[in-house]
PDB file of C-alpha atoms in Angstrom:
ATOM      1  CA  MET H   1     -20.631  39.291  -4.889  1.00 39.00           C
ATOM      2  CA  ARG H   2     -17.757  37.428  -4.980  1.00 44.00           C
ATOM      3  CA  SER H   3     -14.130  39.151  -5.550  1.00 46.00           C
ATOM      4  CA  LYS H   4     -12.051  38.087  -8.121  1.00 53.00           C
ATOM      5  CA  MET H   5      -8.323  36.936  -6.531  1.00 56.00           C
ATOM      6  CA  SER H   6      -5.437  39.417  -8.007  1.00 62.00           C
ATOM      7  CA  PRO H   7      -3.318  37.790 -10.551  1.00 61.00           C
ATOM      8  CA  PHE H   8      -0.327  38.981  -8.327  1.00 68.00           C
ATOM      9  CA  PHE H   9       1.497  36.326  -6.181  1.00 65.00           C
ATOM     10  CA  PHE H  10       3.580  39.672  -5.158  1.00 67.00           C
ATOM     11  CA  SER H  11       2.903  43.410  -6.104  1.00 70.00           C
ATOM     12  CA  TYR H  12       4.881  46.054  -4.368  1.00 71.00           C
ATOM     13  CA  LYS H  13       5.000  49.294  -6.442  1.00 72.00           C
ATOM     14  CA  SER H  14       6.492  48.577 -10.312  1.00 71.00           C
ATOM     15  CA  ILE H  15       7.613  45.095  -8.924  1.00 74.00           C
ATOM     16  CA  THR H  16       4.967  42.694  -9.464  1.00 73.00           C
ATOM     17  CA  ILE H  17       5.348  38.594  -9.602  1.00 74.00           C
ATOM     18  CA  THR H  18       2.257  36.961 -11.242  1.00 76.00           C
ATOM     19  CA  TRP H  19       1.313  33.614  -9.855  1.00 77.00           C
ATOM     20  CA  PHE H  20       2.177  31.713 -12.787  1.00 79.00           C
ATOM     21  CA  MET H  21       5.716  32.891 -12.414  1.00 82.00           C
ATOM     22  CA  PHE H  22       5.884  31.994  -9.091  1.00 86.00           C
ATOM     23  CA  ILE H  23       3.666  28.593  -9.520  1.00 88.00           C
ATOM     24  CA  THR H  24       6.388  27.926 -12.557  1.00 87.00           C
ATOM     25  CA  THR H  25       9.634  28.596 -10.370  1.00 90.00           C
ATOM     26  CA  VAL H  26       8.537  26.770  -7.642  1.00 93.00           C
ATOM     27  CA  ALA H  27       7.905  23.882  -9.750  1.00 94.00           C
ATOM     28  CA  ILE H  28      11.043  24.425 -11.917  1.00 94.00           C
ATOM     29  CA  PHE H  29      13.446  24.643  -8.905  1.00 95.00           C
ATOM     30  CA  ILE H  30      12.079  21.282  -7.029  1.00 97.00           C
ATOM     31  CA  SER H  31      11.849  19.605 -10.441  1.00 97.00           C
ATOM     32  CA  TYR H  32      15.632  20.134 -10.805  1.00 97.00           C
ATOM     33  CA  PHE H  33      16.398  18.247  -7.484  1.00 96.00           C
ATOM     34  CA  ILE H  34      14.303  15.729  -8.183  1.00 96.00           C
ATOM     35  CA  ALA H  35      15.709  15.000 -11.362  1.00 96.00           C
ATOM     36  CA  GLY H  36      19.100  15.104 -10.013  1.00 95.00           C
ATOM     37  CA  SER H  37      18.529  12.513  -7.271  1.00 95.00           C
ATOM     38  CA  LEU H  38      16.488  10.063  -9.776  1.00 95.00           C
ATOM     39  CA  ALA H  39      19.936  10.091 -11.886  1.00 94.00           C
ATOM     40  CA  LYS H  40      21.726   7.920  -9.578  1.00 89.00           C
ATOM     41  CA  GLU H  41      19.059   5.485  -8.876  1.00 89.00           C
ATOM     42  CA  HIS H  42      19.068   5.224 -12.399  1.00 89.00           C
ATOM     43  CA  GLU H  43      22.996   5.082 -12.551  1.00 90.00           C
ATOM     44  CA  GLN H  44      23.874   8.349 -14.604  1.00 94.00           C
ATOM     45  CA  ASP H  45      25.845  11.298 -14.215  1.00 96.00           C
ATOM     46  CA  LYS H  46      24.540  13.747 -11.750  1.00 96.00           C
ATOM     47  CA  ASN H  47      25.458  16.576 -13.447  1.00 96.00           C
ATOM     48  CA  LYS H  48      24.585  14.999 -17.049  1.00 96.00           C
ATOM     49  CA  ILE H  49      21.460  15.278 -15.937  1.00 97.00           C
ATOM     50  CA  GLU H  50      20.686  18.600 -14.652  1.00 96.00           C
ATOM     51  CA  ASP H  51      22.592  19.814 -17.726  1.00 97.00           C
ATOM     52  CA  ILE H  52      20.328  17.757 -19.923  1.00 97.00           C
ATOM     53  CA  PHE H  53      17.209  19.084 -17.738  1.00 97.00           C
ATOM     54  CA  MET H  54      17.763  22.925 -18.168  1.00 97.00           C
ATOM     55  CA  ILE H  55      18.339  22.588 -21.678  1.00 97.00           C
ATOM     56  CA  THR H  56      15.165  20.912 -22.426  1.00 97.00           C
ATOM     57  CA  LEU H  57      13.225  23.466 -19.986  1.00 95.00           C
ATOM     58  CA  VAL H  58      14.288  26.233 -22.243  1.00 95.00           C
ATOM     59  CA  SER H  59      13.898  24.377 -25.159  1.00 96.00           C
ATOM     60  CA  GLY H  60      10.798  23.366 -24.070  1.00 94.00           C
ATOM     61  CA  LEU H  61       9.703  26.692 -22.815  1.00 91.00           C
ATOM     62  CA  ILE H  62      10.632  28.607 -26.333  1.00 91.00           C
ATOM     63  CA  GLY H  63       8.861  25.425 -28.117  1.00 93.00           C
ATOM     64  CA  ALA H  64       5.622  25.693 -26.061  1.00 91.00           C
ATOM     65  CA  ARG H  65       5.648  29.769 -26.922  1.00 88.00           C
ATOM     66  CA  LEU H  66       6.392  29.434 -30.464  1.00 89.00           C
ATOM     67  CA  THR H  67       4.105  26.603 -31.573  1.00 91.00           C
ATOM     68  CA  TYR H  68       1.523  28.617 -30.505  1.00 88.00           C
ATOM     69  CA  VAL H  69       2.518  31.583 -31.785  1.00 86.00           C
ATOM     70  CA  LEU H  70       2.679  29.946 -35.151  1.00 86.00           C
ATOM     71  CA  MET H  71      -0.485  28.463 -34.746  1.00 86.00           C
ATOM     72  CA  ASN H  72      -2.373  31.823 -33.907  1.00 85.00           C
ATOM     73  CA  MET H  73       0.106  34.478 -36.125  1.00 82.00           C
ATOM     74  CA  ASP H  74      -2.974  37.041 -36.589  1.00 81.00           C
ATOM     75  CA  LEU H  75      -2.825  37.904 -33.205  1.00 78.00           C
ATOM     76  CA  TYR H  76       1.010  39.149 -33.275  1.00 76.00           C
ATOM     77  CA  ARG H  77       0.458  41.079 -37.085  1.00 76.00           C
ATOM     78  CA  GLU H  78      -0.125  44.381 -35.235  1.00 75.00           C
ATOM     79  CA  ASN H  79       2.525  44.183 -32.375  1.00 75.00           C
ATOM     80  CA  MET H  80       5.311  41.421 -32.593  1.00 73.00           C
ATOM     81  CA  PHE H  81       6.533  42.979 -29.693  1.00 71.00           C
ATOM     82  CA  ASP H  82       3.856  40.890 -27.715  1.00 70.00           C
ATOM     83  CA  ILE H  83       5.431  37.495 -28.725  1.00 72.00           C
ATOM     84  CA  LEU H  84       7.817  38.140 -25.799  1.00 71.00           C
ATOM     85  CA  LYS H  85       4.513  37.973 -23.454  1.00 71.00           C
ATOM     86  CA  MET H  86       4.385  34.735 -21.793  1.00 67.00           C
ATOM     87  CA  SER H  87       1.640  33.462 -19.635  1.00 62.00           C
ATOM     88  CA  HIS H  88       0.039  29.554 -19.497  1.00 61.00           C
ATOM     89  CA  TYR H  89      -2.514  30.847 -21.896  1.00 67.00           C
ATOM     90  CA  ASN H  90      -0.265  31.374 -24.428  1.00 77.00           C
ATOM     91  CA  LEU H  91       1.821  28.431 -24.620  1.00 84.00           C
ATOM     92  CA  SER H  92       1.162  25.150 -26.636  1.00 89.00           C
ATOM     93  CA  PHE H  93       1.245  22.370 -24.209  1.00 90.00           C
ATOM     94  CA  MET H  94       1.706  19.942 -27.189  1.00 93.00           C
ATOM     95  CA  GLY H  95       4.358  22.004 -28.504  1.00 94.00           C
ATOM     96  CA  GLY H  96       6.661  22.088 -25.402  1.00 94.00           C
ATOM     97  CA  ILE H  97       6.262  18.582 -24.706  1.00 95.00           C
ATOM     98  CA  ILE H  98       7.138  17.470 -28.843  1.00 95.00           C
ATOM     99  CA  VAL H  99      10.120  20.144 -28.932  1.00 96.00           C
ATOM    100  CA  GLY H 100      10.915  18.641 -25.427  1.00 95.00           C
ATOM    101  CA  LEU H 101      11.531  14.949 -26.552  1.00 95.00           C
ATOM    102  CA  VAL H 102      13.247  16.507 -29.648  1.00 97.00           C
ATOM    103  CA  ILE H 103      15.528  17.541 -27.489  1.00 97.00           C
ATOM    104  CA  LEU H 104      15.866  14.868 -25.071  1.00 96.00           C
ATOM    105  CA  GLY H 105      16.388  12.538 -28.232  1.00 96.00           C
ATOM    106  CA  ILE H 106      19.494  14.766 -29.285  1.00 97.00           C
ATOM    107  CA  CYS H 107      21.072  14.795 -25.975  1.00 97.00           C
ATOM    108  CA  SER H 108      20.845  11.227 -25.799  1.00 96.00           C
ATOM    109  CA  LEU H 109      22.871  11.050 -28.464  1.00 96.00           C
ATOM    110  CA  LYS H 110      25.385  13.918 -27.266  1.00 95.00           C
ATOM    111  CA  TYR H 111      25.524  12.216 -24.050  1.00 95.00           C
ATOM    112  CA  LYS H 112      25.131   8.846 -24.899  1.00 94.00           C
ATOM    113  CA  ILE H 113      22.345   8.034 -22.426  1.00 94.00           C
ATOM    114  CA  PRO H 114      19.749   5.766 -23.862  1.00 92.00           C
ATOM    115  CA  LEU H 115      16.653   7.967 -24.460  1.00 92.00           C
ATOM    116  CA  GLU H 116      14.310   5.597 -22.607  1.00 89.00           C
ATOM    117  CA  LYS H 117      16.630   6.121 -19.097  1.00 90.00           C
ATOM    118  CA  LEU H 118      15.975   9.943 -19.411  1.00 94.00           C
ATOM    119  CA  LEU H 119      12.628   9.725 -20.283  1.00 93.00           C
ATOM    120  CA  ARG H 120      12.283   7.666 -17.229  1.00 92.00           C
ATOM    121  CA  ILE H 121      14.438  10.345 -15.020  1.00 94.00           C
ATOM    122  CA  PHE H 122      12.317  13.131 -16.729  1.00 96.00           C
ATOM    123  CA  ILE H 123       8.758  11.865 -16.791  1.00 96.00           C
ATOM    124  CA  THR H 124       8.431  11.943 -12.520  1.00 96.00           C
ATOM    125  CA  PRO H 125      10.240  16.097 -12.193  1.00 97.00           C
ATOM    126  CA  PHE H 126       6.917  16.032 -15.089  1.00 96.00           C
ATOM    127  CA  TYR H 127       4.392  15.132 -13.540  1.00 97.00           C
ATOM    128  CA  PHE H 128       5.337  17.240 -10.567  1.00 97.00           C
ATOM    129  CA  SER H 129       5.519  20.201 -12.224  1.00 95.00           C
ATOM    130  CA  MET H 130       1.952  19.417 -13.677  1.00 94.00           C
ATOM    131  CA  ALA H 131       0.496  18.715 -10.129  1.00 95.00           C
ATOM    132  CA  ILE H 132       1.116  22.113  -8.885  1.00 93.00           C
ATOM    133  CA  GLY H 133       1.028  24.072 -12.337  1.00 89.00           C
ATOM    134  CA  VAL H 134      -2.264  23.520 -13.000  1.00 87.00           C
ATOM    135  CA  TRP H 135      -3.313  25.114  -9.623  1.00 85.00           C
ATOM    136  CA  THR H 136      -2.466  28.844 -11.558  1.00 81.00           C
ATOM    137  CA  PHE H 137      -5.757  28.360 -13.198  1.00 74.00           C
ATOM    138  CA  MET H 138      -7.308  29.104  -9.984  1.00 73.00           C
ATOM    139  CA  PHE H 139      -4.968  31.823  -9.042  1.00 70.00           C
ATOM    140  CA  ASP H 140      -5.162  33.723 -12.222  1.00 60.00           C
ATOM    141  CA  LYS H 141      -7.701  36.466 -12.649  1.00 51.00           C
ATOM    142  CA  LEU H 142      -9.391  35.191 -15.885  1.00 48.00           C
ATOM    143  CA  SER H 143      -9.789  31.718 -14.465  1.00 44.00           C
ATOM    144  CA  LEU H 144     -12.475  32.709 -11.908  1.00 45.00           C
ATOM    145  CA  PRO H 145     -15.171  31.372 -12.555  1.00 48.00           C
ATOM    146  CA  LEU H 146     -12.916  28.875 -14.612  1.00 48.00           C
ATOM    147  CA  ASN H 147     -15.851  28.896 -17.433  1.00 49.00           C
ATOM    148  CA  HIS H 148     -13.180  27.627 -20.153  1.00 52.00           C
ATOM    149  CA  MET H 149     -12.624  24.292 -18.094  1.00 57.00           C
ATOM    150  CA  LYS H 150     -15.003  22.060 -18.355  1.00 60.00           C
ATOM    151  CA  ASN H 151     -14.959  20.756 -14.910  1.00 61.00           C
ATOM    152  CA  GLY H 152     -14.226  24.507 -13.268  1.00 67.00           C
ATOM    153  CA  GLN H 153     -12.200  24.251 -10.051  1.00 74.00           C
ATOM    154  CA  ARG H 154     -13.249  20.278  -9.533  1.00 81.00           C
ATOM    155  CA  GLY H 155     -11.248  20.161 -12.729  1.00 84.00           C
ATOM    156  CA  ILE H 156      -8.074  21.464 -11.041  1.00 87.00           C
ATOM    157  CA  LEU H 157      -8.515  18.915  -8.224  1.00 88.00           C
ATOM    158  CA  TYR H 158      -8.846  16.405 -11.020  1.00 91.00           C
ATOM    159  CA  LEU H 159      -5.676  16.880 -12.967  1.00 93.00           C
ATOM    160  CA  SER H 160      -3.250  17.793  -9.775  1.00 94.00           C
ATOM    161  CA  ILE H 161      -4.715  14.080  -8.320  1.00 95.00           C
ATOM    162  CA  MET H 162      -4.010  12.711 -11.374  1.00 96.00           C
ATOM    163  CA  PHE H 163      -0.391  13.366 -11.921  1.00 97.00           C
ATOM    164  CA  ILE H 164       0.589  12.543  -8.562  1.00 97.00           C
ATOM    165  CA  ILE H 165      -0.524   9.606  -8.996  1.00 97.00           C
ATOM    166  CA  GLY H 166       1.840   9.278 -12.175  1.00 96.00           C
ATOM    167  CA  ILE H 167       3.992   9.711  -9.725  1.00 96.00           C
ATOM    168  CA  ILE H 168       3.395   7.375  -7.561  1.00 96.00           C
ATOM    169  CA  ILE H 169       2.973   4.922 -10.535  1.00 94.00           C
ATOM    170  CA  GLU H 170       6.098   5.856 -12.094  1.00 93.00           C
ATOM    171  CA  LEU H 171       8.284   5.712  -8.861  1.00 91.00           C
ATOM    172  CA  ASN H 172       7.120   2.200  -8.130  1.00 91.00           C
ATOM    173  CA  LEU H 173       7.826   1.065 -11.723  1.00 88.00           C
ATOM    174  CA  PRO H 174      10.967  -1.649 -11.791  1.00 85.00           C
ATOM    175  CA  LYS H 175      14.241   0.261 -13.267  1.00 75.00           C
ATOM    176  CA  LYS H 176      14.059  -2.451 -15.846  1.00 70.00           C
ATOM    177  CA  SER H 177      14.459  -1.590 -19.612  1.00 61.00           C
ATOM    178  CA  ASN H 178      11.150  -3.715 -20.133  1.00 63.00           C
ATOM    179  CA  TYR H 179       9.523  -1.559 -18.390  1.00 67.00           C
ATOM    180  CA  LYS H 180      10.269   1.709 -20.507  1.00 68.00           C
ATOM    181  CA  PHE H 181       7.127   1.271 -22.700  1.00 79.00           C
ATOM    182  CA  VAL H 182       5.059   0.997 -20.005  1.00 87.00           C
ATOM    183  CA  SER H 183       6.087   4.364 -18.476  1.00 88.00           C
ATOM    184  CA  SER H 184       5.854   6.068 -21.627  1.00 89.00           C
ATOM    185  CA  ILE H 185       2.153   4.377 -22.434  1.00 91.00           C
ATOM    186  CA  ILE H 186       0.928   5.749 -18.728  1.00 93.00           C
ATOM    187  CA  ALA H 187       2.516   9.146 -19.745  1.00 94.00           C
ATOM    188  CA  CYS H 188       0.636   9.092 -23.166  1.00 94.00           C
ATOM    189  CA  LEU H 189      -2.756   8.259 -21.320  1.00 95.00           C
ATOM    190  CA  LEU H 190      -1.927  11.049 -18.679  1.00 95.00           C
ATOM    191  CA  ILE H 191      -1.502  13.261 -20.985  1.00 94.00           C
ATOM    192  CA  LEU H 192      -4.736  12.231 -23.514  1.00 93.00           C
ATOM    193  CA  LEU H 193      -6.557  12.434 -19.856  1.00 92.00           C
ATOM    194  CA  TYR H 194      -4.949  16.313 -19.168  1.00 91.00           C
ATOM    195  CA  TYR H 195      -7.106  17.233 -22.286  1.00 87.00           C
ATOM    196  CA  LYS H 196      -9.696  15.345 -21.702  1.00 86.00           C
ATOM    197  CA  ILE H 197     -10.225  17.118 -18.463  1.00 84.00           C
ATOM    198  CA  LEU H 198      -9.210  20.379 -19.093  1.00 75.00           C
TER     199      LEU H 198
END
């Protein structure tokens, strides 16, 4: 009989760290440095880019959670404190993206950085986060045998490879302004494929 993998990356007495929290933390940490390193390539102030990264990250997570809650309000009528319990299963992926883009637009005006440059800088960290973030499904106690995914465990591998290919393409696109739409179109296609594969 196949045993379920523990949902915890680390557990000691009352201290527990879920796979979701561990993978998310690693993704954020590395993505933060990726964004900072790309700032120089795009001739932007590293400190400003790192500030915008954190603002967009926090806003995106809040947006993803609030969007899910608003779309599933019946689940929280009896206990509103459950709204604070966050996992990859109760976040709206599209809600987070939309809020993140709105915040990037606001930051673009505030810091006087063209929006297309911000998008070019932050698309690569986004792809990286997604490439490793999808593996959360593999380690979650609810995910085996991954019946909720159309392609099961293969779907996770497909998604991860897809976003890695996205990174390779993005890093090899010229920095010229006439490629800003190419970068955005590729991102939209990958997001659509994400929903198709998931």
